[in-house]
mmCIF file of C-alpha atoms in Angstrom:
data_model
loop_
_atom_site.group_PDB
_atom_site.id
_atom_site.type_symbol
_atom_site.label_atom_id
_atom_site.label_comp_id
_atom_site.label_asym_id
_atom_site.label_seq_id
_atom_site.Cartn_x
_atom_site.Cartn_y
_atom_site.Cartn_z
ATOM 1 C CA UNK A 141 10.040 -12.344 20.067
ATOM 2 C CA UNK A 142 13.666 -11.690 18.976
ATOM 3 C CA UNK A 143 14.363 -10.471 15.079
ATOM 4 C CA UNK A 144 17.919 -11.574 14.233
ATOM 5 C CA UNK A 145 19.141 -10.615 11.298
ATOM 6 C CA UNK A 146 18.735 -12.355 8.200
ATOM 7 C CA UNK A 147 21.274 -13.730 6.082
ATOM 8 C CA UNK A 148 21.121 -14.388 2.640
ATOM 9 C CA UNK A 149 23.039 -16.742 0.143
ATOM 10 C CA UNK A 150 23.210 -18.110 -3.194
ATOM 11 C CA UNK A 151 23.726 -21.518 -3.531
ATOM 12 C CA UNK A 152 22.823 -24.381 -5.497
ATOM 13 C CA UNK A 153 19.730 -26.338 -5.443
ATOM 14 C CA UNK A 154 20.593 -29.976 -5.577
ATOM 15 C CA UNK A 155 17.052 -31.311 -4.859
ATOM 16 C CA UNK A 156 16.342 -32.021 -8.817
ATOM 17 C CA UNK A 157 17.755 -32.207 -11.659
ATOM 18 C CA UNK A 158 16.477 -29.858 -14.676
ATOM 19 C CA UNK A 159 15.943 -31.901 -18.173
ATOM 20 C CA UNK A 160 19.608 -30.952 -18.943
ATOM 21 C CA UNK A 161 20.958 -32.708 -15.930
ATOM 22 C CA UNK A 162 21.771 -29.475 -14.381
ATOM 23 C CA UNK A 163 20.661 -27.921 -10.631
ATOM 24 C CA UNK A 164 19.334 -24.387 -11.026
ATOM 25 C CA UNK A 165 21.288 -21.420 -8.885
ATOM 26 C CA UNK A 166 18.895 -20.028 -6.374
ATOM 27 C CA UNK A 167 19.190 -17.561 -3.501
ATOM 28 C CA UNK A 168 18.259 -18.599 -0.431
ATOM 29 C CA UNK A 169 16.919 -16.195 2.287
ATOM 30 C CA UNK A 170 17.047 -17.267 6.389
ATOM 31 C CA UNK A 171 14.960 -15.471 8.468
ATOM 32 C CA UNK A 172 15.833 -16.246 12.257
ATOM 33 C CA UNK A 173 13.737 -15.315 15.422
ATOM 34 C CA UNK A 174 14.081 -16.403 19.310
ATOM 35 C CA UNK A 175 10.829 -16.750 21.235
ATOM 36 C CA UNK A 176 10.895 -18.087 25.027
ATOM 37 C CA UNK A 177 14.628 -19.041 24.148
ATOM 38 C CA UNK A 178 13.469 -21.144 21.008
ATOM 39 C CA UNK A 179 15.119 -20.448 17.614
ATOM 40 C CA UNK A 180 12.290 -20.605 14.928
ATOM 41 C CA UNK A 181 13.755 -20.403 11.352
ATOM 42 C CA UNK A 182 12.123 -19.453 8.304
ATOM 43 C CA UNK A 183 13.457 -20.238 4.355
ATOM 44 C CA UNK A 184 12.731 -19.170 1.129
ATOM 45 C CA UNK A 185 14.559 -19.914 -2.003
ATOM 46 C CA UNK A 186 14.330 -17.499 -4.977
ATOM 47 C CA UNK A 187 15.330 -18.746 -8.594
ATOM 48 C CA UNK A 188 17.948 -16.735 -10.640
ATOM 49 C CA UNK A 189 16.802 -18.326 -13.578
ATOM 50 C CA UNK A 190 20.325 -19.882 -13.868
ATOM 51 C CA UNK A 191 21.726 -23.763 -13.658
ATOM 52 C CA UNK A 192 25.171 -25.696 -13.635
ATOM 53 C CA UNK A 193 26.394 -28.383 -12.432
ATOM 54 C CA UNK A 194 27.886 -29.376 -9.381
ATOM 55 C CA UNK A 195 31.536 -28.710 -10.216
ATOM 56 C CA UNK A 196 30.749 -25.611 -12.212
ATOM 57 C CA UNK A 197 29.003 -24.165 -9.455
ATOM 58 C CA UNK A 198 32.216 -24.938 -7.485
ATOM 59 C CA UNK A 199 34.637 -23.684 -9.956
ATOM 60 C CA UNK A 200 32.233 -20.238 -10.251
ATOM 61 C CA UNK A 201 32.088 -19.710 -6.449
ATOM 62 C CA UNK A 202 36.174 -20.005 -6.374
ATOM 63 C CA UNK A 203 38.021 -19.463 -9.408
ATOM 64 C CA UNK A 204 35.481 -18.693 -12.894
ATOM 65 C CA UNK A 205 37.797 -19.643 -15.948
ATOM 66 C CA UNK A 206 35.602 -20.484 -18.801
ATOM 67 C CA UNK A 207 33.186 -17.467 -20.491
ATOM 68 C CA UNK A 208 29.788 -18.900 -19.179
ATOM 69 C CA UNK A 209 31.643 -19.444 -15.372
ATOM 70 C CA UNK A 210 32.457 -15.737 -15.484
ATOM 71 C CA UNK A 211 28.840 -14.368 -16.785
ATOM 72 C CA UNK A 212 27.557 -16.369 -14.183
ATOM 73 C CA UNK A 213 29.773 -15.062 -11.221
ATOM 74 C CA UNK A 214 28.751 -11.997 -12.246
ATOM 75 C CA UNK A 215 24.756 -11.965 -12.245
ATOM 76 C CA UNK A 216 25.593 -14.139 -8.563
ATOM 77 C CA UNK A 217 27.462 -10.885 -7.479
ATOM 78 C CA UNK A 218 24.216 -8.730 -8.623
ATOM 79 C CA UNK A 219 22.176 -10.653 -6.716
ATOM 80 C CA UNK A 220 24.015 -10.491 -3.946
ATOM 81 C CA UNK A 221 24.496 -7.271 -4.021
ATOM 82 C CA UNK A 222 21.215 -6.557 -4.308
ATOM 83 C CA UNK A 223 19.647 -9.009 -1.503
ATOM 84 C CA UNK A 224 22.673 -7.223 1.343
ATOM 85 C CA UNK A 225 21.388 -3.689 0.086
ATOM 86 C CA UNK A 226 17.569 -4.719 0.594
ATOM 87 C CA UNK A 227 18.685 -5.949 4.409
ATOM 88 C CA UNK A 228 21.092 -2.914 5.360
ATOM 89 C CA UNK A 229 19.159 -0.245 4.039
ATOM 90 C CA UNK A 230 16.041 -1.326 6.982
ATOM 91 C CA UNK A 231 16.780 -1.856 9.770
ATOM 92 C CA UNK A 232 13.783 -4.467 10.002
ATOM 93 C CA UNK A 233 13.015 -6.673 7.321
ATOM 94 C CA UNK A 234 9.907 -9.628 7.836
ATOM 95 C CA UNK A 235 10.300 -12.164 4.664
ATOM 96 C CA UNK A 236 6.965 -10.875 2.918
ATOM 97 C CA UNK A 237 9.124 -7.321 2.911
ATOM 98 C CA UNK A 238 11.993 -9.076 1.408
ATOM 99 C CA UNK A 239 10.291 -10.726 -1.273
ATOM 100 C CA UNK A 240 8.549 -7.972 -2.842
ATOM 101 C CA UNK A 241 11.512 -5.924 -2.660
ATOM 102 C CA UNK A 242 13.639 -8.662 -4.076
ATOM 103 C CA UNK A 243 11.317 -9.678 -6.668
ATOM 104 C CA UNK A 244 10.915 -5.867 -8.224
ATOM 105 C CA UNK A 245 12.183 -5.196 -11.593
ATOM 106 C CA UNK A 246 14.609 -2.650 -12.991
ATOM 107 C CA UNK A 247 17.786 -1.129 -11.323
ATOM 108 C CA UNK A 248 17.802 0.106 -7.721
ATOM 109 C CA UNK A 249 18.761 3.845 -9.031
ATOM 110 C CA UNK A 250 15.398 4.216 -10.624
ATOM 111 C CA UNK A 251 12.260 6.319 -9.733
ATOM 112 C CA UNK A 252 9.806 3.161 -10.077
ATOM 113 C CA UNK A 253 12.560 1.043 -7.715
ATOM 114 C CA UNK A 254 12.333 3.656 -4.892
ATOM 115 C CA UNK A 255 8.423 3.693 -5.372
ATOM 116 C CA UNK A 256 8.276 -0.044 -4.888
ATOM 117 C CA UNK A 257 10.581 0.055 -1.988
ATOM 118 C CA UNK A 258 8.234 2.671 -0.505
ATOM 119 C CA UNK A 259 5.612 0.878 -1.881
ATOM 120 C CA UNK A 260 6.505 -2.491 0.160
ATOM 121 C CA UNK A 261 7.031 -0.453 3.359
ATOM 122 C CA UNK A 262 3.750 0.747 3.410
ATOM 123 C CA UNK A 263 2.265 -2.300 2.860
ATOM 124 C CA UNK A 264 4.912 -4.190 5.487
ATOM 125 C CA UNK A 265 3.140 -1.898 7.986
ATOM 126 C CA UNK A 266 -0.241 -2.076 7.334
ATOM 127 C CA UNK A 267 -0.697 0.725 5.749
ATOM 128 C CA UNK A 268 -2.742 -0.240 2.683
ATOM 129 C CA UNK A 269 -4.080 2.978 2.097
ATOM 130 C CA UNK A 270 -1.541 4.914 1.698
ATOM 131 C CA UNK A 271 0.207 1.956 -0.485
ATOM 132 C CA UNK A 272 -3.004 2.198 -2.775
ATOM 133 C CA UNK A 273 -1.989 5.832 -3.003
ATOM 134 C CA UNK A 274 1.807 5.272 -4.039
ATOM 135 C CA UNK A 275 0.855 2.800 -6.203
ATOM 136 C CA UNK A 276 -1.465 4.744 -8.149
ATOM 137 C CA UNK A 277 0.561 7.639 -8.602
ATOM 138 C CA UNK A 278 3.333 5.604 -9.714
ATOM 139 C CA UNK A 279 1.455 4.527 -12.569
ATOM 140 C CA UNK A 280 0.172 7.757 -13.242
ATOM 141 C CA UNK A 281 4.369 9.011 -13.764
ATOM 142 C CA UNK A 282 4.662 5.497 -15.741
ATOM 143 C CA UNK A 283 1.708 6.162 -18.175
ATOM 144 C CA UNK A 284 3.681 9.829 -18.534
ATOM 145 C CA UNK A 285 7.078 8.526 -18.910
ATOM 146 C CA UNK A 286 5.697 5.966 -21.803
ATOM 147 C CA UNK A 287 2.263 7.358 -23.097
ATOM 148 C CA UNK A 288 1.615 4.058 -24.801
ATOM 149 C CA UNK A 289 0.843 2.502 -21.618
ATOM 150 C CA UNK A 290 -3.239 1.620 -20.950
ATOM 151 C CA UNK A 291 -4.648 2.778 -17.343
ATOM 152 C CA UNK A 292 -3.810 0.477 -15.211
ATOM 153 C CA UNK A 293 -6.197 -0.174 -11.848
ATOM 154 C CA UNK A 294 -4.656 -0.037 -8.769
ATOM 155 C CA UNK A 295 -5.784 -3.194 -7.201
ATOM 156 C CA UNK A 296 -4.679 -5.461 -10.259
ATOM 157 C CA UNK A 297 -2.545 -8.376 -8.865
ATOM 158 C CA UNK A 298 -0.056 -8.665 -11.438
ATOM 159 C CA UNK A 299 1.874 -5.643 -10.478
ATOM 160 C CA UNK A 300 5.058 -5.313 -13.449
ATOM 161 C CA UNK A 301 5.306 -1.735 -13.804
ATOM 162 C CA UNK A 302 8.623 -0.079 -14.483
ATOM 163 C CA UNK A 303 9.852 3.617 -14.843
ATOM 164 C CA UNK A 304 13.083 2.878 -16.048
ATOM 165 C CA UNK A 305 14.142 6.759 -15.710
ATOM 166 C CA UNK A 306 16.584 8.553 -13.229
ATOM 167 C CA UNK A 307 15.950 10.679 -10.616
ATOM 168 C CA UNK A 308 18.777 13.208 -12.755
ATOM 169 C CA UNK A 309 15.996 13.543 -15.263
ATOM 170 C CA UNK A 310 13.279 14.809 -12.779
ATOM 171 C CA UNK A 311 13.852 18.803 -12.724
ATOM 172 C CA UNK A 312 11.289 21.741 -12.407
ATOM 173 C CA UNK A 313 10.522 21.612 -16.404
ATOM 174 C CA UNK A 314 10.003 17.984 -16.233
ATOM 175 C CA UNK A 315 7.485 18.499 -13.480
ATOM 176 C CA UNK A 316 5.501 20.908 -14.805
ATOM 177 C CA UNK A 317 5.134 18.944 -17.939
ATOM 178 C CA UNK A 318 3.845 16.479 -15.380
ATOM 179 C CA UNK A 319 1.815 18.815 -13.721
ATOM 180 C CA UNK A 320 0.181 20.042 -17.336
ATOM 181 C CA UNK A 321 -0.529 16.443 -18.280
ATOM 182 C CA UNK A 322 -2.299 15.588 -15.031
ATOM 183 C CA UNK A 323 -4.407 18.479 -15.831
ATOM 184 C CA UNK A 324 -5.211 17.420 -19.332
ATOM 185 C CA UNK A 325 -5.881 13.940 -17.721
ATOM 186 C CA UNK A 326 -8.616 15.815 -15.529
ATOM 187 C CA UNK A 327 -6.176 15.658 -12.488
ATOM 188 C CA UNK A 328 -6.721 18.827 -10.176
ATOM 189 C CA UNK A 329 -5.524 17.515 -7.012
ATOM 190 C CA UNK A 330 -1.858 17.536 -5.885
ATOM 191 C CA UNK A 331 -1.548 14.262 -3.735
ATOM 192 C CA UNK A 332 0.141 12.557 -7.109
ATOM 193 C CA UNK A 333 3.149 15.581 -6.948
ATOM 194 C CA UNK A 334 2.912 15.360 -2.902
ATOM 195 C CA UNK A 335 3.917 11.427 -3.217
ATOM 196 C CA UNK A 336 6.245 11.939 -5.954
ATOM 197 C CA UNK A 337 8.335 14.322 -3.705
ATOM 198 C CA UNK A 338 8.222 11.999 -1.348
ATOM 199 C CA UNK A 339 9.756 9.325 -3.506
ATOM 200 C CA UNK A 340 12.758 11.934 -4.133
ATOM 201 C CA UNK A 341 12.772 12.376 -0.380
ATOM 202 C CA UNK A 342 13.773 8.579 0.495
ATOM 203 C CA UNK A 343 16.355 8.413 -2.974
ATOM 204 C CA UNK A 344 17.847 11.231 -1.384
ATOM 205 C CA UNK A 345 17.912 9.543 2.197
ATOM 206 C CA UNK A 346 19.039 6.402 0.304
ATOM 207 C CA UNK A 347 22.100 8.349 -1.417
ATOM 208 C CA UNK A 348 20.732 7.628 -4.992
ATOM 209 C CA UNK A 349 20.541 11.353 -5.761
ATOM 210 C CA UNK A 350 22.513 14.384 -3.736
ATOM 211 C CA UNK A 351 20.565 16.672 -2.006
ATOM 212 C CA UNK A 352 21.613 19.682 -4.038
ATOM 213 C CA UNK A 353 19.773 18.646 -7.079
ATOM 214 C CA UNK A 354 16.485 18.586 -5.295
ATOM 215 C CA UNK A 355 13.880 20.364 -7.933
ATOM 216 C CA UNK A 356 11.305 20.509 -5.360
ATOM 217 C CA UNK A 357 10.876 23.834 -2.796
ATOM 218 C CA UNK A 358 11.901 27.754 -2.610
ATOM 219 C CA UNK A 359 14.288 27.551 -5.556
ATOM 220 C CA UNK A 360 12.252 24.656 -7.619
ATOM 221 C CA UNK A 361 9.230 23.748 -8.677
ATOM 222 C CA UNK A 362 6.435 24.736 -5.715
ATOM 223 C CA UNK A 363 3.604 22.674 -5.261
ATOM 224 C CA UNK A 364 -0.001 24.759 -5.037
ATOM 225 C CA UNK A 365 -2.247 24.682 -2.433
ATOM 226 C CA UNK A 366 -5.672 23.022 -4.273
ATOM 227 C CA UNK A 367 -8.842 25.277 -2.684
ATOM 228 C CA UNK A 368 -10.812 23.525 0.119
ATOM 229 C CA UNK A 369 -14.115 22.363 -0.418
ATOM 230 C CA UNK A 370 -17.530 22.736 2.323
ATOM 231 C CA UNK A 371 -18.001 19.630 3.947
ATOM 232 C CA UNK A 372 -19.807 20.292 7.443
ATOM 233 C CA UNK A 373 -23.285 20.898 7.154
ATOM 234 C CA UNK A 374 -25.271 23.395 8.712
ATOM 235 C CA UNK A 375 -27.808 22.546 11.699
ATOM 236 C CA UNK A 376 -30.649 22.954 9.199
ATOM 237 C CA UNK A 377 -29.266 21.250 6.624
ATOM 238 C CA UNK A 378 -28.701 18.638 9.156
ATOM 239 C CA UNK A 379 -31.855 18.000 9.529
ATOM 240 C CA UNK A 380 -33.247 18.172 6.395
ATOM 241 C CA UNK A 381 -30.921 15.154 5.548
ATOM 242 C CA UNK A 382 -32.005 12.823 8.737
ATOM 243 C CA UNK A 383 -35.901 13.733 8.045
ATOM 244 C CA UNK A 384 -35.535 12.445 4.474
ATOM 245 C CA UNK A 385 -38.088 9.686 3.775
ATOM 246 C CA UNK A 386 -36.953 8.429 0.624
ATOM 247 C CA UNK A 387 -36.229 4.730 0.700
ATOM 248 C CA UNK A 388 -34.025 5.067 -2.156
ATOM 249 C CA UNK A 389 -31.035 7.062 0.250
ATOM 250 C CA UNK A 390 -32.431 5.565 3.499
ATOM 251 C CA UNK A 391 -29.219 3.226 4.081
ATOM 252 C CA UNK A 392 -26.521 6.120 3.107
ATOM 253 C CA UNK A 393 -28.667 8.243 5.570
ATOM 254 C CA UNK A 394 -28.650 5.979 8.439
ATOM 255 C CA UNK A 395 -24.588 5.519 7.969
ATOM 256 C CA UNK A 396 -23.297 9.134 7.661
ATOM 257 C CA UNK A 397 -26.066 9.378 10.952
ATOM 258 C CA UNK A 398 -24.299 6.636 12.376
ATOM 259 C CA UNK A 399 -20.628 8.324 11.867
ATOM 260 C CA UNK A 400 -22.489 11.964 12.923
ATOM 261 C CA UNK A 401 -23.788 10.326 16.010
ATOM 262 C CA UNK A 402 -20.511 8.806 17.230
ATOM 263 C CA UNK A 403 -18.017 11.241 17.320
ATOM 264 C CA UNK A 404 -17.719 11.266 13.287
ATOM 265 C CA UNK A 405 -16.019 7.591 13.511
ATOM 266 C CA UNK A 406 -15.202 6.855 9.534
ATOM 267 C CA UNK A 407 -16.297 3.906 8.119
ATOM 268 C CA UNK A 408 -13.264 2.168 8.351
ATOM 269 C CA UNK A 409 -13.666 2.523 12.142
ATOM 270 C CA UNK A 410 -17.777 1.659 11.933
ATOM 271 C CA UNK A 411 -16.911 -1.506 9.330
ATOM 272 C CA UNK A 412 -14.358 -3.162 11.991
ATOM 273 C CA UNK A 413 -16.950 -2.369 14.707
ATOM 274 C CA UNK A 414 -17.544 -5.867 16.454
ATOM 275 C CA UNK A 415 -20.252 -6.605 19.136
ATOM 276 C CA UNK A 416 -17.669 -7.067 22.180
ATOM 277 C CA UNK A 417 -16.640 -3.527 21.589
ATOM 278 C CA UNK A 418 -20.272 -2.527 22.996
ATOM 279 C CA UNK A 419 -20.999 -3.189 26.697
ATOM 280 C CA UNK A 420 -22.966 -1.206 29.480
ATOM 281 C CA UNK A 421 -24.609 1.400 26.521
ATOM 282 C CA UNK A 422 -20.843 2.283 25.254
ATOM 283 C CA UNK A 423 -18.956 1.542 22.273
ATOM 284 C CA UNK A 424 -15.168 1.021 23.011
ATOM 285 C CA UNK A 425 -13.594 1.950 20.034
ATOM 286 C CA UNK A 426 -9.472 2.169 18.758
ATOM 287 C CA UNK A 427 -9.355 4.657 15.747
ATOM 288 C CA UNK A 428 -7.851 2.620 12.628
ATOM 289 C CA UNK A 429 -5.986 6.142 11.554
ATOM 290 C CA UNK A 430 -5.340 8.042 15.259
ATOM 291 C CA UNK A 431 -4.663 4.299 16.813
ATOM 292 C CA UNK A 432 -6.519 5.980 19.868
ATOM 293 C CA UNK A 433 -8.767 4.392 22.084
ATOM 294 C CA UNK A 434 -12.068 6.526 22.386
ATOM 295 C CA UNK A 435 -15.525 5.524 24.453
ATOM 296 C CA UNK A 436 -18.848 6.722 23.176
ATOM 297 C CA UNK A 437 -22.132 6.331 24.960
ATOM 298 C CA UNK A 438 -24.500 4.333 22.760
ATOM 299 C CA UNK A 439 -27.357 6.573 21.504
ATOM 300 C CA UNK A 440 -30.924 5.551 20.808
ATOM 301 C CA UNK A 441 -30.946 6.483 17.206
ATOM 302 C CA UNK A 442 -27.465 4.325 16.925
ATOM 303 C CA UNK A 443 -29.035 1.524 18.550
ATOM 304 C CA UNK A 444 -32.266 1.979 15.752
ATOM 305 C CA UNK A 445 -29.874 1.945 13.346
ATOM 306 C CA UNK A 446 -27.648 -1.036 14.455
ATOM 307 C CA UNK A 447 -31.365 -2.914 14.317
ATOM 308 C CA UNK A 448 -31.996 -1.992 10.941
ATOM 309 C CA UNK A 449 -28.758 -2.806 8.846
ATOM 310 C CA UNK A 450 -26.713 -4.867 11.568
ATOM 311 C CA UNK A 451 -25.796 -8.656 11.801
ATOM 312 C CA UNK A 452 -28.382 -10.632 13.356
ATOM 313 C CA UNK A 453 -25.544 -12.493 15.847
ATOM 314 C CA UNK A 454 -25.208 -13.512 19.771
ATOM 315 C CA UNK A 455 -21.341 -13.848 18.712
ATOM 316 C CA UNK A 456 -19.087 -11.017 20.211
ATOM 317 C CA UNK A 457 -16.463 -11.535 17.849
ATOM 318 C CA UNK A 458 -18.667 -10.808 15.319
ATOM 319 C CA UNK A 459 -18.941 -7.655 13.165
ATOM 320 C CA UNK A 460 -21.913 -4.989 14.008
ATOM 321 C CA UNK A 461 -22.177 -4.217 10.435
ATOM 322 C CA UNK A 462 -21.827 -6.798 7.348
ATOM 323 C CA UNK A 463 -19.356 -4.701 5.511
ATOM 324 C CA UNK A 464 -16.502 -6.973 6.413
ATOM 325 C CA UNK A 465 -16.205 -10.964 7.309
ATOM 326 C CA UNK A 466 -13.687 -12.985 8.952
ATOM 327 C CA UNK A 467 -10.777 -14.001 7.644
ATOM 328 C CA UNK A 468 -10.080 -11.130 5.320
ATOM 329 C CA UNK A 469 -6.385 -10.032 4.161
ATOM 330 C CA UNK A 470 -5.534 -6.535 4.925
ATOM 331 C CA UNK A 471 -5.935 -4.849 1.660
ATOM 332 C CA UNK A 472 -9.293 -7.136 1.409
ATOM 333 C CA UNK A 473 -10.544 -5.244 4.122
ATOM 334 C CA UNK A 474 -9.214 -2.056 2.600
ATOM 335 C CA UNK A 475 -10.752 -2.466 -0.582
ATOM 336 C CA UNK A 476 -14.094 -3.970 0.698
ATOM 337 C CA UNK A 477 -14.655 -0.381 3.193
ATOM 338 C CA UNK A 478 -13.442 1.872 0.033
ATOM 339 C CA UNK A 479 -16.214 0.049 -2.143
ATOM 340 C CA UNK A 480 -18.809 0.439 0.440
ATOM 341 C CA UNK A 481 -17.548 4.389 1.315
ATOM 342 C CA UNK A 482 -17.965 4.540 -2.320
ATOM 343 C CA UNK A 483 -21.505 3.587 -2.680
ATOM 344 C CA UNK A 484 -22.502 5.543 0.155
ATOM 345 C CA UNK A 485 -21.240 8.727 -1.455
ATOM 346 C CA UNK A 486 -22.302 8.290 -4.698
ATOM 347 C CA UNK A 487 -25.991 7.887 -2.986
ATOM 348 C CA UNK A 488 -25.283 10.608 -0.376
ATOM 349 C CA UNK A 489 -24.537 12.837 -3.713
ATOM 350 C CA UNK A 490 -28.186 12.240 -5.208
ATOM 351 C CA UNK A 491 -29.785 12.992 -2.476
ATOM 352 C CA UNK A 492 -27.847 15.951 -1.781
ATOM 353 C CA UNK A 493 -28.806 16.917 -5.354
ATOM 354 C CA UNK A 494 -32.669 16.518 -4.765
ATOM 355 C CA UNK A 495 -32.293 18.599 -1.538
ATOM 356 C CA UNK A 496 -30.140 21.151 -2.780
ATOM 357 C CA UNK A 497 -27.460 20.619 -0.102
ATOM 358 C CA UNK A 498 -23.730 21.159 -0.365
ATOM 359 C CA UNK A 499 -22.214 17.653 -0.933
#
C-alpha cells in the first residue's frame, strides 16, 4: 500500500445549520492511499469552534473587510499553519498521528508541545511503553512548572496537560532546581532528566531552539550515573527460590521459573505467548523489545507449569497464559502485562524477604 500525502483544508461545513443559521468553519483532513491500483480515501473534519455564513465565508477566504471577517482569516491562517507544519515536519503521518497532534493545546514553541509531538510518535509506532514514560515525566516538569497541580496518573484518558514555558527558560540552574525537587518528591532515578533531554533534542532538530543554547552536556548541566542494583541470583539462591513450598508465592515462583527457564523471555514476551507458537517440544518466539525471532526447546518443568496456570484451550490462536484476551488495544495490552509484572514483584519481594534473598 501507497501513502500519498495528505492534504489539508479549511472549509465550510454546509451539512447543518447551527441555531443562528450559520455553518461552522471546520478543517478537513484527506488521507489518500493506493492499494492494487485502488485509491482508498480517508476524511476527518475538525471544528475550529467558528461559524459564518455562506457569503462571509466567501468574502473571508478572498478579501476580509469587516472586523469579525479579519479575526476570522486570521485564526483560519493559524490553523493552517499549524495542520502544514504537523505534515512537513514527518515525513509519515497515519490520521490517528494527525489528530492527536492537531488536537494538542498550547503553542508549537513550547516544552509540553514537543512532548506531545514525541508523545504521539511513540504511540503512532507502537511503542506504548516508552509513551507511558514521556508522558509521565511530562507531568512530573508540569506539576514543577505549576506546583498547584494534583498527581496526575499516567493512564488517565483525559489527557489536557500544558507546560506553557519555553525551551529559553530551561538552563543548568533551572534543572537542578528540577533535579532537587525530584529528590524531595522521592525521585532517585534519572530516566525523568534522560527524557527531558530528549525533548530538547527533537526542539532542537525541529529549529524551535539553536543548538548553542543547549544546557545539557560537558559545559551544562551533567546527568549522574544512578548506582546499579543485584539482580541475578546466585545458583543457591536459585534454588532456594524454586524449592519454596509456600502456596502464598507459588504463582510468582512458577512465572519468574517460567522466564528463567526460557531464555529469560519477559513477561511481555510470556503474556503474548499463544499455543501455535509451540510445535514439535519448541516455543517459536519474536521478542516484543529485540523484534527477534528466537526458538527454545520446551522443558518439562515449563510444560508443568503451562498445566498449572495456562488456558484450558484446543484453539492455536489462543493465549498460553490468561494475562491477555483478544481484541485488546495496544496500550490495553501494555497496561494489562505492567499490572500483572506488578503483582508478581510485589509477591516475588515477600518472599524474597522471608528467604533473605537479594530482590
Amino acid at each position: 500500500m501507497i501513502q500519498l500525502k495528505p492534504t489539508v483544508l479549511v472549509t465550510l461545513d454546509t451539512r447543518r445549520e447551527n441555531k443562528d443559521k450559520l455553518y461552522p468553519i471546520k478543517l478537513c483532513a484527506t488521507f489518500q492511499s493506493v492499494k492494487d491500483g485502488k485509491k482508498k480515501w480517508l476524511q476527518k473534519y475538525f471544528s475550529l469552534g467558528l461559524a459564518c455564513s455562506k457569503n462571509d465565508f466567501k468574502a473571508i477566504r478572498k478579501n476580509p473587510r469587516s472586523f469579525e471577517q479579519k479575526e476570522i482569516a486570521s485564526k483560519i491562517r493559524e490553523v493552517e499553519q499549524r495542520a502544514h507544519k504537523i505534515l512537513d515536519d514527518h515525513s509519515f503521518v497515519t490520521l490517528e498521528m494527525f489528530t492527536r497532534l492537531f488536537s494538542m493545546q498550547g503553542s508549537m514553541h513550547t516544552v509540553g508541545y514537543v512532548f506531545n509531538l514525541v508523545m504521539a510518535e511513540m504511540y503512532a509506532a507502537g511503542r506504548i511503553g516508552n509513551y507511558n514514560l514521556y508522558k509521565t515525566t511530562r507531568n512530573s516538569v508540569a506539576r514543577f512548572v505549576d506546583p498547584t497541580l494534583v498527581k496526575m496518573k499516567t493512564r488517565k484518558k483525559a489527557d489536557d496537560i500544558k507546560i506553557d514555558i519555553s525551551f529559553f527558560e530551561i538552563n543548568s540552574d533551572w534543572l537542578k532546581k528540577y533535579q532537587k525537587w525530584l529528590r524531595d518528591q522521592g525521585v532517585r532515578n534519572t530516566i525523568y532528566m534522560k527524557h527531558l533531554r530528549a525533548v530538547y533534542n527533537k526542539a532542537i532538530n525541529l529549529h524551535i531552539i539553536k543548538a548553542d543554547l543547549y544546557p545539557f552536556g560537558k559545559d551544562g548541566f551533567k546527568i549522574k550515573k544512578t548506582a546499579g542494583r543485584k539482580i541475578a541470583l546466585d545458583e543457591q539462591e536459585k534454588n532456594r527460590l524454586l524449592n519454596m513450598t509456600d502456596p502464598e508465592f507459588r504463582f510468582a515462583i512458577d512465572f519468574w521459573a517460567f522466564s528463567f527457564y526460557n531464555y529469560g523471555l519477559n513477561m511481555a514476551d510470556i503474556a503474548a505467548l499463544k499455543f501455535r507458537d509451540i510445535s514439535n517440544a519448541v516455543i517459536h518466539i519474536r521478542r516484543q523489545k529485540t523484534e527477534s525471532n528466537i526458538e527454545i526447546p520446551l522443558r518439562e518443568e515449563s510444560k508443568e507449569i503451562m498445566t498449572r496456570w495456562g488456558n484450558k484451550s484446543l484453539n492455536p490462536d489462543e493465549y498460553v497464559f490468561p494475562i491477555l484476551t483478544q481484541g485488546l488495544s495496544l496500550s490495553q495490552i501494555k497496561n494489562r502485562v505492567n499490572d500483572f509484572t506488578g503483582e508478581l514483584n510485589k509477591s516475588l519481594r515477600k518472599a524474597g524477604d522471608k528467604l533473605k534473598l537479594p530482590f
